[in-house]
Tab-separated table of C-alpha atoms in Angstrom:
chain	number	residue	atom	x	y	z
T	1	MET	CA	-31.022	-20.923	-44.453
T	2	SER	CA	-30.165	-24.612	-44.532
T	3	SER	CA	-32.513	-26.585	-42.277
T	4	VAL	CA	-33.784	-30.146	-42.354
T	5	VAL	CA	-36.723	-31.336	-40.224
T	6	GLY	CA	-36.303	-28.508	-37.746
T	7	ILE	CA	-32.501	-28.642	-37.586
T	8	ASP	CA	-30.793	-25.362	-38.497
T	9	LEU	CA	-27.532	-26.627	-39.983
T	10	ASP	CA	-26.092	-23.143	-40.603
T	11	GLY	CA	-26.839	-22.220	-37.007
T	12	TRP	CA	-25.104	-25.347	-35.773
T	13	ARG	CA	-22.054	-24.612	-37.927
T	14	ARG	CA	-21.747	-21.136	-36.442
T	15	LEU	CA	-22.293	-22.515	-32.950
T	16	VAL	CA	-19.669	-25.270	-32.949
T	17	ASP	CA	-16.992	-24.041	-35.334
T	18	GLY	CA	-15.085	-22.059	-32.692
T	19	LEU	CA	-15.199	-24.787	-30.060
T	20	ARG	CA	-12.005	-26.536	-29.007
T	21	GLU	CA	-13.947	-29.798	-28.732
T	22	ALA	CA	-14.433	-31.835	-31.913
T	23	VAL	CA	-18.166	-31.749	-32.770
T	24	LEU	CA	-20.139	-33.718	-35.354
T	25	VAL	CA	-23.855	-33.321	-36.102
T	26	VAL	CA	-25.332	-36.573	-37.421
T	27	ASP	CA	-28.708	-36.995	-39.151
T	28	PRO	CA	-31.219	-39.833	-38.571
T	29	ALA	CA	-29.619	-41.852	-41.415
T	30	GLY	CA	-26.248	-41.756	-39.642
T	31	LEU	CA	-24.657	-39.290	-42.082
T	32	VAL	CA	-22.393	-36.495	-40.912
T	33	ARG	CA	-24.045	-33.149	-41.733
T	34	VAL	CA	-21.932	-30.666	-39.689
T	35	ARG	CA	-18.240	-30.901	-38.760
T	36	ASN	CA	-16.335	-28.166	-36.926
T	37	ALA	CA	-12.638	-27.354	-37.416
T	38	ALA	CA	-11.519	-29.425	-34.446
T	39	ALA	CA	-13.416	-32.457	-35.792
T	40	ALA	CA	-11.918	-31.916	-39.257
T	41	ALA	CA	-8.427	-32.092	-37.730
T	42	ARG	CA	-9.289	-35.123	-35.617
T	43	PHE	CA	-11.273	-37.024	-38.299
T	44	PRO	CA	-9.911	-35.739	-41.637
T	45	GLY	CA	-11.611	-38.512	-43.637
T	46	LEU	CA	-15.028	-38.019	-42.080
T	47	VAL	CA	-16.435	-35.295	-44.341
T	48	PRO	CA	-20.078	-34.186	-44.378
T	49	GLY	CA	-22.162	-36.809	-46.202
T	50	GLU	CA	-20.050	-39.725	-44.957
T	51	GLN	CA	-21.511	-42.454	-42.774
T	52	PHE	CA	-20.728	-42.026	-39.107
T	53	ALA	CA	-19.953	-45.045	-36.963
T	54	VAL	CA	-20.674	-44.722	-33.250
T	55	HIS	CA	-17.400	-43.850	-31.524
T	56	ALA	CA	-16.844	-45.102	-27.979
T	57	THR	CA	-14.799	-42.057	-26.973
T	58	GLY	CA	-17.514	-39.604	-28.020
T	59	ARG	CA	-20.262	-38.046	-25.925
T	60	GLN	CA	-23.688	-38.097	-27.602
T	61	HIS	CA	-26.377	-35.452	-27.193
T	62	ASP	CA	-29.864	-36.203	-28.544
T	63	LEU	CA	-31.256	-33.346	-30.669
T	64	GLY	CA	-34.639	-34.982	-31.322
T	65	ASP	CA	-36.194	-36.594	-34.427
T	66	GLY	CA	-33.216	-38.955	-34.739
T	67	TRP	CA	-30.602	-36.197	-34.951
T	68	SER	CA	-27.647	-36.186	-32.592
T	69	ALA	CA	-24.530	-34.173	-31.793
T	70	TRP	CA	-21.304	-35.979	-30.919
T	71	TYR	CA	-18.612	-34.278	-28.813
T	72	PHE	CA	-15.023	-35.512	-28.601
T	73	THR	CA	-12.735	-34.113	-25.919
T	74	ASP	CA	-8.969	-34.586	-25.901
T	75	THR	CA	-8.819	-35.302	-22.155
T	76	ALA	CA	-5.045	-35.665	-22.019
T	77	LEU	CA	-4.551	-32.335	-23.771
T	78	ASP	CA	-7.082	-30.614	-21.519
T	79	HIS	CA	-5.279	-31.914	-18.417
T	80	ALA	CA	-2.011	-30.662	-19.869
T	81	HIS	CA	-3.511	-27.211	-20.392
T	82	LEU	CA	-4.652	-27.134	-16.761
T	83	ARG	CA	-1.169	-28.097	-15.560
T	84	LEU	CA	0.372	-25.360	-17.674
T	85	ALA	CA	-2.054	-22.791	-16.326
T	86	GLY	CA	-0.900	-23.541	-12.768
T	87	GLY	CA	2.717	-22.544	-13.362
T	88	THR	CA	3.938	-19.653	-11.206
T	89	SER	CA	7.576	-19.453	-12.297
T	90	ARG	CA	9.159	-19.214	-15.727
T	91	GLU	CA	11.558	-22.098	-15.103
T	92	ALA	CA	8.876	-24.466	-13.804
T	93	THR	CA	6.585	-23.597	-16.729
T	94	LEU	CA	9.296	-24.260	-19.326
T	95	LYS	CA	10.036	-27.624	-17.722
T	96	ASN	CA	6.326	-28.433	-17.790
T	97	ILE	CA	5.992	-27.396	-21.423
T	98	VAL	CA	8.720	-29.681	-22.772
T	99	GLN	CA	7.825	-32.564	-20.471
T	100	LEU	CA	4.120	-32.500	-21.344
T	101	ALA	CA	4.848	-31.982	-25.033
T	102	SER	CA	7.204	-34.969	-24.974
T	103	GLU	CA	4.555	-37.139	-23.313
T	104	LEU	CA	1.625	-36.093	-25.501
T	105	LEU	CA	2.905	-34.853	-28.850
T	106	GLY	CA	6.307	-36.175	-29.834
T	107	GLU	CA	9.285	-38.246	-28.867
T	108	HIS	CA	11.549	-35.257	-28.293
T	109	CYS	CA	10.569	-31.648	-27.620
T	110	VAL	CA	12.556	-28.445	-27.399
T	111	ALA	CA	11.452	-25.013	-26.183
T	112	VAL	CA	13.672	-22.259	-27.597
T	113	VAL	CA	13.295	-18.971	-25.718
T	114	PRO	CA	15.259	-15.709	-25.443
T	115	ALA	CA	17.750	-15.454	-22.585
T	116	THR	CA	19.970	-12.667	-21.289
T	117	ARG	CA	23.051	-11.337	-23.095
T	118	ASP	CA	21.556	-12.024	-26.523
T	119	ARG	CA	21.506	-15.779	-26.046
T	120	LEU	CA	18.913	-18.509	-26.482
T	121	GLU	CA	17.824	-21.081	-23.933
T	122	TRP	CA	17.129	-24.597	-25.231
T	123	TRP	CA	14.823	-26.485	-22.857
T	124	ARG	CA	14.782	-30.127	-23.968
T	125	CYS	CA	12.967	-33.289	-22.986
T	126	GLY	CA	13.079	-36.715	-24.586
T	127	GLY	CA	11.102	-38.668	-22.014
T	128	GLY	CA	13.331	-38.112	-18.965
T	129	GLU	CA	13.999	-35.019	-16.880
T	130	PRO	CA	14.055	-31.733	-18.816
T	131	THR	CA	17.472	-30.158	-19.371
T	132	VAL	CA	18.547	-26.685	-20.452
T	133	ALA	CA	21.435	-25.344	-22.529
T	134	ARG	CA	22.351	-21.807	-23.527
T	135	THR	CA	23.901	-20.799	-26.828
T	136	PRO	CA	24.516	-17.622	-28.803
T	137	ARG	CA	21.420	-16.552	-30.702
T	138	ARG	CA	21.511	-19.062	-33.606
T	139	ALA	CA	18.364	-20.836	-34.784
T	140	SER	CA	17.975	-19.971	-38.463
T	141	VAL	CA	15.646	-22.880	-39.125
T	142	LEU	CA	13.186	-21.295	-36.649
T	143	SER	CA	13.504	-17.717	-37.894
T	144	GLU	CA	9.930	-17.418	-39.178
T	145	VAL	CA	8.403	-18.789	-35.983
T	146	LEU	CA	10.738	-16.879	-33.665
T	147	THR	CA	9.908	-13.587	-35.372
T	148	GLY	CA	6.167	-14.330	-35.467
T	149	ALA	CA	6.052	-14.443	-39.278
T	150	SER	CA	4.673	-17.991	-39.255
T	151	ALA	CA	2.129	-19.735	-37.027
T	152	MET	CA	3.678	-23.145	-37.735
T	153	THR	CA	6.770	-24.408	-39.544
T	154	LYS	CA	7.601	-27.937	-40.590
T	155	ILE	CA	11.237	-28.832	-39.943
T	156	THR	CA	13.159	-31.448	-41.888
T	157	SER	CA	16.690	-30.241	-41.125
T	158	LEU	CA	17.690	-28.853	-37.749
T	159	GLY	CA	20.787	-26.801	-38.491
T	160	GLU	CA	22.695	-25.089	-35.697
T	161	GLY	CA	21.511	-24.936	-32.113
T	162	GLY	CA	21.342	-26.808	-28.841
T	163	TRP	CA	18.861	-29.413	-30.030
T	164	GLY	CA	20.307	-32.453	-28.249
T	165	VAL	CA	18.145	-34.862	-30.281
T	166	PRO	CA	18.835	-38.282	-31.799
T	167	GLU	CA	20.196	-38.195	-35.359
T	168	ASP	CA	17.376	-40.380	-36.675
T	169	PHE	CA	14.565	-37.952	-35.998
T	170	GLY	CA	12.059	-37.839	-38.859
T	171	CYS	CA	10.542	-34.386	-38.856
T	172	GLY	CA	9.441	-31.624	-36.544
T	173	LEU	CA	6.754	-29.010	-36.102
T	174	ALA	CA	7.592	-25.599	-34.661
T	175	VAL	CA	4.956	-23.249	-33.246
T	176	PRO	CA	5.404	-19.816	-31.622
T	177	LEU	CA	6.017	-19.713	-27.874
T	178	GLY	CA	5.560	-16.032	-27.255
T	179	VAL	CA	7.713	-13.230	-28.619
T	180	GLY	CA	11.066	-14.620	-29.726
T	181	GLY	CA	10.283	-18.187	-28.628
T	182	ALA	CA	9.284	-21.463	-30.266
T	183	LEU	CA	8.161	-24.931	-29.263
T	184	VAL	CA	9.564	-27.686	-31.487
T	185	VAL	CA	8.004	-31.161	-31.448
T	186	LEU	CA	10.175	-33.838	-33.076
T	187	ARG	CA	9.249	-37.357	-34.223
T	188	ARG	CA	10.808	-40.184	-36.130
T	189	GLY	CA	7.641	-40.454	-38.244
T	190	ASP	CA	5.385	-37.881	-39.859
T	191	PHE	CA	2.507	-35.984	-38.243
T	192	ALA	CA	-1.124	-36.844	-39.014
T	193	PRO	CA	-3.526	-33.889	-39.473
T	194	HIS	CA	-5.023	-34.523	-36.047
T	195	ASP	CA	-1.537	-34.445	-34.496
T	196	VAL	CA	-0.782	-31.138	-36.222
T	197	GLU	CA	-3.884	-29.622	-34.643
T	198	ARG	CA	-2.903	-30.932	-31.220
T	199	VAL	CA	0.557	-29.362	-31.537
T	200	ARG	CA	-1.032	-26.048	-32.561
T	201	LEU	CA	-3.478	-26.074	-29.618
T	202	PHE	CA	-0.813	-27.098	-27.109
T	203	GLY	CA	1.559	-24.400	-28.393
T	204	LYS	CA	-1.133	-21.769	-28.072
T	205	HIS	CA	-1.788	-22.628	-24.426
T	206	ALA	CA	1.916	-23.049	-23.679
T	207	ALA	CA	2.618	-19.554	-25.010
T	208	VAL	CA	-0.065	-18.035	-22.767
T	209	ALA	CA	1.207	-19.975	-19.731
T	210	LEU	CA	4.817	-18.943	-20.391
T	211	GLU	CA	3.904	-15.273	-20.782
T	212	SER	CA	1.918	-15.324	-17.550
T	213	SER	CA	4.586	-17.152	-15.515
T	214	SER	CA	7.353	-14.963	-16.960
T	215	LYS	CA	5.497	-11.847	-15.794
T	216	LEU	CA	5.009	-13.377	-12.345
T	217	THR	CA	8.696	-14.308	-12.167
T	218	GLU	CA	9.768	-10.792	-13.151
T	219	GLN	CA	7.363	-9.243	-10.655
T	220	GLN	CA	8.675	-11.515	-7.902
T	221	ARG	CA	12.255	-10.623	-8.820
T	222	MET	CA	11.421	-6.921	-8.553
T	223	ILE	CA	9.660	-7.496	-5.224
T	224	ASP	CA	12.663	-9.394	-3.870
T	225	VAL	CA	15.059	-6.633	-4.958
T	226	LEU	CA	12.904	-3.904	-3.395
T	227	ARG	CA	12.270	-5.964	-0.268
T	228	SER	CA	15.975	-6.624	0.257
T	229	ALA	CA	16.532	-2.884	0.637
T	230	LEU	CA	13.879	-2.775	3.378
T	231	LEU	CA	15.007	-5.788	5.415
T	232	PRO	CA	17.512	-5.494	8.270
T	233	LEU	CA	21.093	-6.245	7.276
T	234	PRO	CA	22.975	-9.119	8.947
T	235	LEU	CA	24.507	-7.956	12.207
T	236	PRO	CA	28.172	-7.008	11.796
T	237	GLU	CA	31.147	-7.954	13.939
T	238	VAL	CA	31.880	-5.210	16.484
T	239	PRO	CA	34.899	-5.453	18.824
T	240	GLY	CA	34.016	-5.864	22.485
T	241	VAL	CA	30.338	-6.763	22.049
T	242	SER	CA	28.084	-9.602	21.014
T	243	LEU	CA	24.954	-8.654	19.057
T	244	ALA	CA	21.618	-10.440	18.608
T	245	SER	CA	18.274	-9.395	17.208
T	246	VAL	CA	14.607	-10.229	16.662
T	247	PHE	CA	12.634	-9.033	13.651
T	248	ILE	CA	9.080	-10.297	13.067
T	249	PRO	CA	6.891	-8.031	10.895
T	250	ALA	CA	3.170	-7.909	11.474
T	251	HIS	CA	2.564	-8.925	7.851
T	252	GLN	CA	4.860	-11.923	7.655
T	253	ARG	CA	3.964	-12.754	4.056
T	254	ALA	CA	5.430	-9.413	2.981
T	255	LEU	CA	8.439	-9.879	5.327
T	256	VAL	CA	8.752	-6.111	5.796
T	257	GLY	CA	7.386	-3.688	8.342
T	258	GLY	CA	7.808	-0.342	10.040
T	259	ASP	CA	10.174	-1.557	12.789
T	260	PHE	CA	13.890	-1.548	12.071
T	261	TYR	CA	17.328	-1.815	13.620
T	262	ASP	CA	20.819	-1.112	12.296
T	263	VAL	CA	24.425	-1.312	13.500
T	264	HIS	CA	27.161	0.626	11.679
T	265	PRO	CA	30.724	-0.135	12.864
T	266	ARG	CA	33.641	2.217	12.282
T	267	THR	CA	37.282	1.546	11.626
T	268	ASP	CA	38.268	2.889	15.072
T	269	GLY	CA	36.270	0.080	16.775
T	270	SER	CA	33.281	2.261	17.720
T	271	ALA	CA	29.821	1.826	16.235
T	272	THR	CA	26.502	3.608	15.836
T	273	PHE	CA	23.391	1.541	16.470
T	274	ALA	CA	19.676	2.275	16.371
T	275	LEU	CA	16.270	0.688	16.776
T	276	GLY	CA	13.118	2.445	15.677
T	277	ASP	CA	9.441	2.178	14.865
T	278	VAL	CA	7.659	4.045	12.069
T	279	CYS	CA	4.044	4.968	12.747
T	280	GLY	CA	1.805	2.824	10.548
T	281	HIS	CA	1.795	-0.632	9.058
T	282	GLY	CA	2.549	-2.478	5.867
T	283	LEU	CA	4.356	-1.290	2.786
T	284	GLU	CA	4.072	2.456	3.402
T	285	ALA	CA	5.639	2.122	6.847
T	286	ALA	CA	8.315	-0.226	5.495
T	287	VAL	CA	9.276	2.239	2.765
T	288	HIS	CA	9.503	5.059	5.291
T	289	SER	CA	11.596	2.920	7.636
T	290	GLY	CA	13.965	2.345	4.706
T	291	ARG	CA	14.190	6.109	4.241
T	292	VAL	CA	14.962	6.572	7.951
T	293	ARG	CA	17.660	3.891	7.870
T	294	GLN	CA	19.328	5.324	4.768
T	295	SER	CA	19.280	8.836	6.202
T	296	LEU	CA	20.683	7.665	9.519
T	297	GLN	CA	23.453	5.669	7.840
T	298	ALA	CA	24.512	8.647	5.737
T	299	LEU	CA	24.359	11.099	8.665
T	300	SER	CA	26.338	8.798	10.963
T	301	LEU	CA	29.298	9.112	8.600
T	302	VAL	CA	29.675	12.762	9.570
T	303	GLU	CA	28.158	12.837	13.064
T	304	THR	CA	28.618	10.420	15.967
T	305	ASN	CA	26.884	12.244	18.819
T	306	PRO	CA	23.411	10.640	19.235
T	307	VAL	CA	21.614	13.874	20.169
T	308	ARG	CA	23.002	15.778	17.181
T	309	LEU	CA	22.258	12.757	14.983
T	310	LEU	CA	18.590	12.872	15.974
T	311	HIS	CA	18.384	16.605	15.232
T	312	LEU	CA	19.896	16.045	11.778
T	313	LEU	CA	17.609	13.061	11.168
T	314	ASN	CA	14.543	15.095	12.169
T	315	THR	CA	15.502	17.855	9.725
T	316	SER	CA	16.204	15.359	6.950
T	317	LEU	CA	12.891	13.511	7.350
T	318	ARG	CA	10.850	16.707	7.556
T	319	ALA	CA	12.396	17.797	4.244
T	320	THR	CA	10.885	14.734	2.531
T	321	GLY	CA	7.364	15.929	3.333
T	322	SER	CA	6.314	12.591	4.814
T	323	LYS	CA	3.428	12.627	7.296
T	324	LEU	CA	4.685	9.544	9.143
T	325	PHE	CA	6.550	9.998	12.398
T	326	THR	CA	9.221	7.762	13.853
T	327	THR	CA	10.196	6.781	17.372
T	328	ILE	CA	13.828	5.774	17.695
T	329	VAL	CA	16.739	5.113	20.026
T	330	VAL	CA	20.204	5.948	18.701
T	331	GLY	CA	23.383	4.900	20.438
T	332	GLN	CA	27.135	5.362	20.167
T	333	LEU	CA	29.271	2.443	21.326
T	334	VAL	CA	32.953	2.728	22.293
T	335	PRO	CA	34.942	-0.280	23.592
T	336	LEU	CA	36.900	0.414	26.794
T	337	ALA	CA	40.572	-0.459	27.109
T	338	ASP	CA	40.066	-2.343	30.393
T	339	GLY	CA	37.015	-4.282	29.156
T	340	GLY	CA	33.370	-3.496	28.663
T	341	VAL	CA	31.907	-0.729	26.528
T	342	SER	CA	30.787	2.857	26.995
T	343	LEU	CA	27.402	3.790	25.533
T	344	SER	CA	25.885	7.167	24.768
T	345	LEU	CA	22.137	6.988	24.072
T	346	ALA	CA	19.471	9.416	22.826
T	347	SER	CA	15.786	8.676	22.302
T	348	GLY	CA	13.105	10.177	20.126
T	349	GLY	CA	9.820	9.199	21.766
T	350	HIS	CA	10.753	5.513	21.992
T	351	PRO	CA	10.290	3.034	24.868
T	352	ALA	CA	13.229	3.241	27.270
T	353	PRO	CA	15.926	0.600	26.688
T	354	LEU	CA	16.625	-1.921	29.452
T	355	VAL	CA	19.961	-3.078	30.817
T	356	LEU	CA	20.360	-6.616	32.123
T	357	ARG	CA	23.350	-6.614	34.436
T	358	ALA	CA	25.524	-9.667	34.875
T	359	ASP	CA	24.118	-10.148	38.419
T	360	GLY	CA	20.542	-10.391	37.058
T	361	THR	CA	19.266	-6.924	37.955
T	362	VAL	CA	17.333	-5.014	35.279
T	363	GLN	CA	17.564	-1.225	34.906
T	364	ASP	CA	15.954	1.170	32.463
T	365	VAL	CA	17.792	3.880	30.543
T	366	SER	CA	15.717	7.037	30.439
T	367	ALA	CA	16.597	9.542	27.731
T	368	PRO	CA	13.431	11.574	27.031
T	369	GLY	CA	12.915	13.108	23.606
T	370	ALA	CA	10.292	14.031	21.034
T	371	ILE	CA	9.147	11.885	18.121
T	372	VAL	CA	11.171	12.323	14.941
T	373	GLY	CA	10.187	13.606	11.514
T	374	ILE	CA	7.165	15.840	12.177
T	375	LEU	CA	7.960	18.834	14.411
T	376	SER	CA	10.548	21.525	13.750
T	377	ASP	CA	11.135	22.446	17.410
T	378	VAL	CA	12.270	19.217	19.072
T	379	ARG	CA	14.471	18.426	22.044
T	380	PHE	CA	16.504	15.347	22.772
T	381	SER	CA	18.632	14.386	25.746
T	382	SER	CA	21.460	11.904	26.137
T	383	GLU	CA	22.210	9.225	28.701
T	384	GLN	CA	25.556	7.569	29.394
T	385	VAL	CA	25.735	3.875	30.234
T	386	THR	CA	28.701	1.609	30.875
T	387	LEU	CA	28.350	-2.104	30.205
T	388	ALA	CA	30.740	-4.338	32.089
T	389	PRO	CA	31.505	-7.748	30.576
T	390	GLY	CA	28.324	-9.816	30.762
T	391	ASP	CA	25.989	-6.789	30.868
T	392	THR	CA	23.410	-6.510	28.077
T	393	LEU	CA	21.570	-3.497	26.678
T	394	VAL	CA	18.163	-4.437	25.199
T	395	LEU	CA	16.395	-2.090	22.761
T	396	TYR	CA	12.879	-3.121	21.729
T	397	SER	CA	9.837	-1.814	19.879
T	398	ASP	CA	6.423	-1.376	21.468
T	399	GLY	CA	5.270	-4.469	19.569
T	400	PHE	CA	6.692	-6.400	22.533
T	401	THR	CA	5.141	-4.445	25.391
T	402	GLU	CA	1.825	-3.839	23.601
T	403	ALA	CA	1.345	-7.457	22.461
T	404	ARG	CA	-2.177	-8.555	23.420
T	405	ALA	CA	-2.803	-11.835	25.227
T	406	HIS	CA	-4.577	-14.461	23.150
T	407	THR	CA	-6.768	-15.257	26.177
T	408	ASN	CA	-7.734	-11.624	26.834
T	409	ARG	CA	-7.129	-9.109	24.042
T	410	SER	CA	-7.313	-6.192	26.490
T	411	GLU	CA	-4.316	-7.456	28.493
T	412	LEU	CA	-0.879	-6.284	27.284
T	413	PHE	CA	2.449	-8.060	27.687
T	414	GLY	CA	3.873	-4.905	29.257
T	415	GLU	CA	7.299	-3.815	30.398
T	416	GLN	CA	7.111	-5.707	33.708
T	417	ARG	CA	6.743	-9.066	31.943
T	418	LEU	CA	9.640	-8.156	29.652
T	419	ARG	CA	11.740	-7.306	32.721
T	420	ALA	CA	10.812	-10.645	34.275
T	421	VAL	CA	11.900	-12.500	31.146
T	422	LEU	CA	15.221	-10.628	31.173
T	423	LYS	CA	15.834	-11.456	34.840
T	424	GLU	CA	15.530	-15.127	33.951
T	425	CYS	CA	18.239	-14.601	31.304
T	426	LYS	CA	20.973	-13.938	33.877
T	427	GLY	CA	24.323	-15.170	32.577
T	428	LEU	CA	23.021	-16.075	29.110
T	429	PRO	CA	24.642	-14.950	25.842
T	430	ALA	CA	22.999	-12.241	23.734
T	431	GLU	CA	21.633	-14.728	21.174
T	432	GLU	CA	19.841	-16.720	23.880
T	433	ILE	CA	18.443	-13.562	25.508
T	434	ALA	CA	16.929	-12.444	22.190
T	435	ARG	CA	15.519	-15.929	21.582
T	436	ARG	CA	13.868	-16.120	25.004
T	437	CYS	CA	12.279	-12.681	24.594
T	438	GLN	CA	10.900	-13.745	21.234
T	439	GLU	CA	9.542	-17.038	22.575
T	440	ALA	CA	7.869	-15.322	25.522
T	441	VAL	CA	5.964	-12.776	23.452
T	442	LEU	CA	4.984	-15.315	20.767
T	443	LYS	CA	3.647	-17.665	23.462
T	444	TRP	CA	1.689	-14.713	24.882
T	445	LEU	CA	0.199	-14.010	21.434
T	446	ASP	CA	-0.351	-17.673	20.450
T	447	ARG	CA	-0.601	-16.916	16.684
T	448	ASP	CA	-2.922	-13.923	17.183
T	449	ASP	CA	-2.379	-10.737	15.181
T	450	HIS	CA	0.353	-8.462	16.451
T	451	ASP	CA	2.316	-5.322	15.644
T	452	ASP	CA	5.836	-5.446	14.225
T	453	LEU	CA	8.315	-6.927	16.685
T	454	ALA	CA	11.928	-5.760	16.787
T	455	LEU	CA	14.621	-6.198	19.430
T	456	LEU	CA	18.366	-5.560	19.521
T	457	ALA	CA	20.612	-6.972	22.262
T	458	VAL	CA	24.079	-5.440	22.772
T	459	GLN	CA	26.188	-7.458	25.214
T	460	ALA	CA	29.653	-6.550	26.460
T	461	VAL	CA	32.048	-9.488	26.260
């Protein structure tokens, strides 16, 4: 073991060699006795045995008996690594990579990464805003780095590709940027050994940041695709009626919930509409509500009678084996030749819809029926309603009536308050009626937790 006056030099070498910081161990005579790899790259001429001059940028640690350890941190590079680690999207991370590399490592930097349809993306920055170009997969000068065969390649001739660099560049260094990618740092002059090490370290962190942000981007894309199938579709145009809706899930960050509504118009001018509520919360309820909506849409192509639709839906949902039940109102809408619309409604355990007449009176539409999706022996009944021009049918989920007051969590919003809000909507269009119902219940809640909220207004025009 190599030790001098109580200093274990071999132990110090093992301790500091893997550190990212440059570390020098200096003896009482001022001679360098230990130098780690980072220090060798930063101070290539300062070999063990050479005299060490106190360096203002270093941090000294007294080891006793005149010995000292000096630590040198590349603050700018460390800050860059932290910025890279904060990237949450692939595009933002690639912009950060070339911009930071241009600021810290070279005059012009290019990130070459795989794109779709067997193409390459060339993210470039020469001091201004990063730009991107896409080309067919041609980058022969980077082949060893792109395939992972080399950890670093020196470039003296660019060859084909979307480089977008000045013609007088001197040389470049290319390091891997994940599978199939490379970061290229270009300068007019050559790279000192310390600069080479900085490029290597930056590339290593950039590759990790890009892999992480790319995974997050792909996960978010998958979430968005799956979520889009669970969200209500935009309301269609239906002859003779004006439609408006409210949809506020309990978990607003997820944007999906167990409540749902749908309107499916037909070529003859009629339409099937529904509003329902799946028992439960969160993703499981949202997935089941998607299953209910898809089943109902398919069944409504072959059946228009609301009672028979509910029987078919009950059979279909029970066949899936799900343990979640659904409450739902299904309606059939037919425009009348002399104005207004005729409605046929059936309910499966759902709160009774309300009708706001043009004169301001509010009526309920009672169509008793069992919950859907659990029991084999169920009964549903139908109710006929005619809407004259200006009349509005309002379907809603129990998230409205069971909303708890922020001042007293045991007090519910209730059907009577909803009726009162509707009475105040006399003469208003469907969009304004839906908005006022939403505002009333949200004011009642005042940002407190709530169940899913869904409402569908069908107004004869």
